[in-house]
Short mmCIF file of C-alpha atoms in Angstrom, two decimals:
data_model
loop_
_atom_site.label_atom_id
_atom_site.label_comp_id
_atom_site.label_asym_id
_atom_site.label_seq_id
_atom_site.Cartn_x
_atom_site.Cartn_y
_atom_site.Cartn_z
CA MET A 34 65.43 145.06 52.40
CA LYS A 35 67.91 142.39 53.30
CA PHE A 36 70.41 141.40 50.63
CA LYS A 37 71.85 137.93 50.22
CA TYR A 38 74.90 137.48 48.03
CA LEU A 39 75.00 134.17 46.23
CA LEU A 40 78.49 133.30 45.13
CA GLY A 41 77.87 130.88 42.30
CA ILE A 42 81.56 130.27 42.03
CA LEU A 43 84.12 128.33 44.00
CA LEU A 44 86.55 130.88 45.44
CA MET A 45 90.16 129.78 45.36
CA SER A 46 93.28 131.51 46.65
CA VAL A 47 95.83 131.92 43.88
CA GLY A 48 99.27 132.92 45.09
CA GLY A 49 97.68 134.87 47.92
CA PHE A 50 95.75 137.17 45.56
CA GLY A 51 92.40 135.81 46.70
CA PHE A 52 90.63 135.77 43.33
CA LEU A 53 89.71 133.13 40.80
CA SER A 54 92.25 131.40 38.60
CA GLN A 55 89.85 130.32 35.86
CA PRO A 56 86.70 131.65 34.17
CA VAL A 57 83.65 130.22 35.89
CA ALA A 58 79.95 130.72 35.37
CA ALA A 59 78.51 132.67 38.24
CA LYS A 60 75.24 130.82 38.68
CA SER A 61 72.42 131.08 41.14
CA GLN A 62 70.09 128.31 42.25
CA ALA A 63 67.44 129.81 39.98
CA GLU A 64 68.36 128.75 36.43
CA PRO A 65 66.83 131.83 34.75
CA TYR A 66 69.60 134.00 36.23
CA ALA A 67 73.17 133.04 35.36
CA TYR A 68 76.10 134.69 33.64
CA THR A 69 79.79 134.16 32.89
CA VAL A 70 82.69 136.60 33.02
CA LYS A 71 85.87 136.05 31.04
CA PRO A 72 88.80 138.48 30.78
CA ILE A 73 90.22 139.04 27.31
CA LEU A 74 93.93 138.87 28.07
CA PRO A 75 96.26 141.34 26.30
CA ASP A 76 99.73 140.70 24.88
CA ASN A 77 101.51 141.94 28.01
CA GLN A 78 99.93 139.17 30.12
CA THR A 79 102.87 137.59 31.99
CA ASP A 80 101.18 134.31 32.93
CA SER A 81 99.43 132.60 30.03
CA GLN A 82 97.97 129.92 32.34
CA ALA A 83 96.19 132.42 34.59
CA THR A 84 92.91 133.96 33.57
CA PHE A 85 93.10 137.10 35.70
CA TYR A 86 94.97 140.14 34.44
CA ASN A 87 98.65 139.66 35.37
CA LEU A 88 100.30 142.45 33.43
CA GLN A 89 103.82 143.79 33.02
CA VAL A 90 103.59 147.49 32.23
CA GLN A 91 105.86 150.36 31.27
CA PRO A 92 105.81 153.79 32.96
CA GLN A 93 102.85 155.89 31.76
CA GLN A 94 101.63 153.03 29.57
CA LYS A 95 97.97 153.49 28.65
CA GLN A 96 95.92 150.38 28.03
CA THR A 97 92.28 149.37 27.62
CA LEU A 98 91.26 146.08 29.21
CA LYS A 99 88.26 144.08 28.05
CA LEU A 100 85.89 141.75 29.86
CA LEU A 101 83.48 139.41 28.05
CA ILE A 102 80.19 139.10 29.95
CA SER A 103 77.63 136.53 28.77
CA ASN A 104 74.07 135.97 29.95
CA ILE A 105 73.55 132.19 29.92
CA GLY A 106 70.18 132.40 31.68
CA THR A 107 66.66 132.80 30.35
CA LYS A 108 65.93 136.21 31.93
CA LYS A 109 67.31 139.65 31.15
CA ILE A 110 69.99 140.72 33.64
CA VAL A 111 71.78 143.94 34.53
CA VAL A 112 75.43 143.39 35.47
CA HIS A 113 77.06 146.18 37.48
CA VAL A 114 80.83 146.46 37.09
CA ALA A 115 83.33 148.22 39.39
CA VAL A 116 87.13 148.42 39.39
CA ASN A 117 88.27 148.46 43.02
CA ASP A 118 91.46 148.37 45.06
CA SER A 119 92.49 145.38 47.15
CA TYR A 120 92.24 145.36 50.95
CA THR A 121 92.55 142.88 53.81
CA SER A 122 89.17 141.94 55.26
CA ASP A 123 88.63 141.38 58.99
CA ASN A 124 88.53 137.64 58.24
CA GLY A 125 92.04 137.71 56.84
CA ILE A 126 91.11 137.39 53.15
CA ILE A 127 92.00 139.78 50.33
CA GLY A 128 88.84 141.58 49.21
CA TYR A 129 87.93 143.72 46.21
CA ASP A 130 84.38 144.84 46.97
CA HIS A 131 84.99 148.19 48.72
CA ALA A 132 84.51 151.37 46.73
CA GLN A 133 86.96 153.25 48.98
CA VAL A 134 90.13 151.71 50.46
CA THR A 135 92.71 153.43 52.67
CA PRO A 136 96.18 151.94 52.07
CA TYR A 137 98.88 151.64 54.73
CA ARG A 138 102.08 153.52 53.86
CA PRO A 139 101.64 153.00 50.10
CA GLN A 140 104.71 152.94 47.87
CA ASN A 141 102.62 152.80 44.69
CA PRO A 142 99.47 154.58 43.54
CA GLN A 143 96.23 152.66 44.00
CA LEU A 144 94.68 151.00 40.98
CA SER A 145 91.56 153.16 41.28
CA SER A 146 93.65 156.31 40.83
CA LEU A 147 95.04 154.97 37.53
CA ILE A 148 91.64 154.44 35.90
CA VAL A 149 90.94 156.85 33.05
CA GLY A 150 87.28 157.87 33.21
CA LYS A 151 84.68 156.10 35.33
CA ARG A 152 85.51 153.15 37.58
CA THR A 153 81.96 151.83 37.46
CA GLY A 154 79.45 150.91 34.78
CA LYS A 155 76.80 148.40 33.84
CA VAL A 156 75.92 145.96 31.08
CA VAL A 157 72.32 145.06 30.22
CA LEU A 158 72.04 141.61 28.65
CA SER A 159 69.08 139.85 27.07
CA PRO A 160 68.89 136.06 27.47
CA LYS A 161 71.78 134.25 25.71
CA ALA A 162 73.40 137.58 24.77
CA SER A 163 77.01 138.71 25.32
CA ASP A 164 78.76 142.06 25.49
CA ILE A 165 82.27 143.37 26.07
CA TYR A 166 82.84 145.77 28.94
CA GLN A 167 86.04 147.78 28.75
CA PHE A 168 87.96 150.19 30.95
CA THR A 169 91.23 152.07 30.57
CA TYR A 170 94.12 152.62 32.97
CA GLN A 171 97.38 154.54 32.72
CA ALA A 172 100.44 153.23 34.54
CA PRO A 173 102.29 155.58 36.94
CA ALA A 174 105.15 157.73 35.69
CA LYS A 175 107.70 155.80 37.77
CA PRO A 176 108.32 152.03 37.67
CA ILE A 177 106.06 150.06 40.01
CA LYS A 178 107.68 148.72 43.17
CA GLY A 179 106.47 145.19 43.75
CA LEU A 180 102.94 145.22 42.39
CA ILE A 181 99.63 147.07 42.30
CA LEU A 182 96.69 144.83 43.13
CA GLY A 183 93.00 145.37 42.44
CA GLY A 184 90.01 143.63 40.96
CA VAL A 185 86.98 143.94 38.72
CA THR A 186 83.81 143.06 40.63
CA THR A 187 80.63 142.20 38.74
CA VAL A 188 77.26 141.94 40.49
CA ALA A 189 73.87 140.98 39.02
CA THR A 190 70.46 140.66 40.65
CA ALA A 191 69.09 137.11 40.48
CA GLY A 192 65.47 137.51 41.49
CA SER A 193 64.07 137.70 44.99
CA SER A 194 62.63 135.35 47.58
CA ASN A 195 60.93 135.52 50.95
CA ALA A 196 62.19 133.96 54.16
CA GLU A 197 60.85 134.52 57.66
CA GLN A 198 58.79 137.51 56.48
CA LEU A 199 61.89 139.20 55.06
CA SER A 200 62.28 140.19 51.43
CA ILE A 201 65.59 138.79 50.22
CA GLN A 202 67.16 139.93 46.98
CA ASN A 203 69.57 137.36 45.60
CA ARG A 204 72.69 138.54 43.83
CA ILE A 205 75.46 136.84 41.87
CA ARG A 206 78.95 138.26 42.33
CA TYR A 207 82.16 137.51 40.50
CA VAL A 208 85.65 138.93 41.04
CA ASN A 209 88.47 138.99 38.51
CA GLY A 210 91.84 140.25 39.65
CA ILE A 211 94.20 142.83 38.17
CA VAL A 212 97.94 142.74 38.88
CA LEU A 213 100.20 145.47 37.51
CA ARG A 214 103.97 145.21 37.81
CA SER A 215 107.07 146.62 36.14
CA ASN A 216 109.26 143.59 36.79
CA HIS A 217 109.39 140.34 38.74
CA ASP A 218 112.05 141.39 41.25
CA PRO A 219 111.35 139.71 44.61
CA VAL A 220 109.77 141.86 47.33
CA THR A 221 109.81 140.84 50.99
CA PRO A 222 106.69 141.47 53.11
CA GLN A 223 107.06 143.96 55.96
CA VAL A 224 104.61 143.00 58.71
CA THR A 225 104.30 144.86 62.01
CA MET A 226 101.81 144.63 64.86
CA SER A 227 99.97 147.29 66.85
CA LYS A 228 101.07 147.83 70.43
CA GLN A 229 97.48 147.67 71.64
CA VAL A 230 95.69 144.35 72.17
CA THR A 231 92.11 144.53 73.45
CA GLY A 232 89.18 142.30 74.26
CA LYS A 233 86.56 142.27 71.50
CA VAL A 234 83.33 140.61 70.41
CA ARG A 235 82.94 139.66 66.77
CA THR A 236 79.98 137.74 65.36
CA MET A 237 78.74 137.00 68.89
CA GLN A 238 82.12 135.50 69.88
CA LYS A 239 84.56 136.83 72.50
CA GLY A 240 88.25 137.14 71.76
CA VAL A 241 91.17 139.54 71.48
CA GLY A 242 91.74 142.01 68.68
CA PHE A 243 94.79 143.80 67.31
CA LYS A 244 96.05 145.26 64.05
CA LEU A 245 98.61 143.81 61.66
CA PHE A 246 100.20 146.04 59.02
CA ASN A 247 101.84 145.07 55.73
CA SER A 248 103.75 148.10 54.46
CA ALA A 249 105.34 146.26 51.52
CA PRO A 250 103.87 146.51 47.98
CA ILE A 251 103.34 142.76 47.83
CA ASN A 252 100.51 140.44 48.79
CA ILE A 253 101.05 137.72 51.41
CA GLY A 254 99.51 134.26 51.13
CA SER A 255 99.33 131.04 53.16
CA ILE A 256 99.51 132.97 56.43
CA GLN A 257 99.38 131.03 59.68
CA LEU A 258 98.86 132.75 63.02
CA GLN A 259 99.84 130.84 66.13
CA ALA A 260 98.76 132.77 69.22
CA HIS A 261 100.21 131.52 72.50
CA PHE A 262 98.56 133.10 75.56
CA THR A 263 99.76 133.15 79.15
CA LEU A 264 96.51 133.49 81.10
CA PRO A 265 95.95 135.34 84.42
CA SER A 266 95.83 131.94 86.12
CA GLY A 267 99.33 131.13 84.86
CA LYS A 268 98.01 128.48 82.48
CA HIS A 269 98.73 128.52 78.76
CA LYS A 270 96.47 128.43 75.72
CA THR A 271 97.36 128.21 72.02
CA VAL A 272 95.06 129.16 69.14
CA LYS A 273 95.95 128.58 65.46
CA LEU A 274 94.46 130.24 62.38
CA ASN A 275 95.44 129.00 58.90
CA ASN A 276 95.20 129.89 55.19
CA LEU A 277 94.98 133.65 55.65
CA GLN A 278 96.02 136.51 53.37
CA MET A 279 97.08 140.14 53.40
CA ALA A 280 96.86 142.65 50.57
CA PRO A 281 99.78 144.93 49.66
CA SER A 282 100.09 148.08 51.80
CA SER A 283 97.13 147.13 53.96
CA THR A 284 95.86 146.96 57.54
CA TRP A 285 94.28 143.83 59.00
CA ASN A 286 91.96 144.07 62.00
CA ALA A 287 92.88 140.62 63.26
CA PHE A 288 90.84 138.69 65.81
CA ILE A 289 91.73 135.61 67.89
CA PRO A 290 88.66 133.86 69.35
CA MET A 291 88.81 133.08 73.09
CA GLU A 292 85.50 132.13 74.68
CA LYS A 293 86.85 132.13 78.26
CA LEU A 294 88.29 135.60 78.67
CA ALA A 295 88.75 136.22 82.39
CA ALA A 296 89.76 139.53 83.93
CA GLY A 297 93.48 139.88 84.59
CA ASN A 298 96.90 140.25 82.97
CA TYR A 299 97.80 138.40 79.77
CA THR A 300 100.88 137.82 77.65
CA LEU A 301 100.47 137.12 73.93
CA LYS A 302 103.23 135.57 71.83
CA LEU A 303 102.14 135.71 68.19
CA ASN A 304 104.00 133.66 65.59
CA PHE A 305 103.30 134.95 62.07
CA THR A 306 104.41 132.66 59.23
CA ALA A 307 103.68 132.81 55.48
CA ARG A 308 104.80 131.40 52.15
CA ASN A 309 108.45 131.65 51.08
CA HIS A 310 109.50 131.07 54.71
CA TYR A 311 108.57 134.56 55.87
CA SER A 312 108.08 134.72 59.65
CA LYS A 313 107.81 137.24 62.48
CA VAL A 314 107.30 136.92 66.24
CA PHE A 315 105.45 139.54 68.29
CA ILE A 316 105.07 139.70 72.08
CA ARG A 317 102.43 141.88 73.70
CA HIS A 318 101.23 142.32 77.29
CA PHE A 319 97.64 143.41 77.90
CA THR A 320 95.03 143.55 80.64
CA ILE A 321 91.32 142.75 80.69
CA SER A 322 89.63 144.66 83.52
CA LYS A 323 86.48 143.46 85.29
CA ALA A 324 84.53 146.30 83.71
CA GLN A 325 85.80 145.32 80.25
CA ARG A 326 84.84 141.70 80.84
CA LYS A 327 81.29 142.70 81.82
CA HIS A 328 81.08 144.88 78.73
CA LEU A 329 82.19 141.97 76.51
CA ILE A 330 79.55 139.72 78.05
CA ARG A 331 76.87 142.33 77.33
CA GLU A 332 78.12 142.77 73.77
CA GLN A 333 77.91 139.03 73.23
CA GLN A 334 74.21 138.94 74.04
CA PRO A 335 71.66 139.28 71.19
CA LYS A 336 70.45 142.84 70.70
CA ARG A 337 67.00 143.56 72.12
CA TYR A 338 65.22 146.40 70.47
CA ASN A 339 62.86 148.68 72.39
CA ASN A 340 59.39 148.63 70.81
CA VAL A 341 57.98 151.50 72.94
CA TRP A 342 58.22 154.03 70.12
CA VAL A 343 56.51 151.63 67.73
CA TRP A 344 53.54 151.37 70.10
CA ILE A 345 53.45 155.15 70.62
CA ILE A 346 53.32 155.72 66.86
CA LEU A 347 50.60 153.09 66.39
CA ILE A 348 48.50 154.58 69.19
CA GLY A 349 48.96 158.04 67.69
CA ILE A 350 47.80 156.82 64.28
CA LEU A 351 44.75 155.12 65.80
CA ALA A 352 43.91 158.31 67.74
CA LEU A 353 44.05 160.35 64.53
CA VAL A 354 41.79 157.82 62.81
CA PHE A 355 39.22 157.99 65.62
CA VAL A 356 39.30 161.81 65.66
CA GLY A 357 38.82 161.83 61.91
CA LEU A 358 35.87 159.44 62.15
CA TYR A 359 34.34 161.54 64.95
CA TYR A 360 34.41 164.75 62.89
CA LEU A 361 33.18 162.85 59.84
CA LEU A 362 30.15 161.61 61.80
CA ILE A 363 29.42 165.17 63.03
CA TYR A 364 29.65 166.47 59.47
CA LEU A 365 27.34 163.76 58.11
CA LYS A 366 24.85 164.30 60.93
CA GLY A 367 24.72 168.06 60.27
CA ARG A 368 24.32 167.43 56.56
CA ASN A 369 21.40 165.08 57.14
CA GLN A 370 19.68 167.64 59.39
CA LYS A 371 20.01 170.34 56.71
CA SER A 372 18.55 168.02 54.07
CA LYS A 373 15.51 167.31 56.27
CA ARG A 374 14.78 171.03 56.53
#
């Protein structure tokens, strides 16, 4: 079954956190299925204008957070809830939808490790009904350096539809962020780059890939990458990517699209800039061999699946059917002969 996630909300980047700044109804195109999610903000909320959890906590503080979930549709819905850690997606956006996240040189515990009891649950709502989902965390024993970033993801099924002979199950997803901090002392990002730069294909597009690491316990927003390439021909090419993000203590599998990727030696000068005037410059030399270029071209082509085994299985099934019919006819013939006697 193929799943299609309908985001019935307008995603906005708030201070580089990558989650919503206001409660919004997550709504599908089908009116019967719609719900809203609203955090009930506690007294230690540091930003009264924000509607995600932005909390200042004390060491070992234990607190229960509440989330108001309302079914505003006409059909019963089941809303699945999960508290997850933040990560940097391949597209350069902070995500909260992975059940397991591996941090890069963490200086703080992950949010998931602070949850008391289960990280996941569900709420079943009749039409026009509301319920409060709650979960408990306990702050680490030592003061938090920078911040701990995670999110509460809610997902509900919103019916199904058919397209091109595929069964598509529509889902509505909503993310509400959680920020834990001990103070508001400024923390400077610490971004480094992998030594290796390689040719890659992503979403049917050729380009170069490398890793960026943020070892600081702080998120980074408004990132701009300016990649200046010296090509094997001696010519120059510049590619810019804007409005990107990195999660605290995370790894980013970055990708710079380059459709014309000839074999030869390259030099990459990468300018990394972000909010609050943070900037770094990285220079890397790499080579694309002829064999690698051919491999990239093959990878870029649509996958063709071999149907031989499908035909073998179908022929085998038909053979079994014919054998079964043959023995059935023999049995019926013998039975008729006995009845005549």
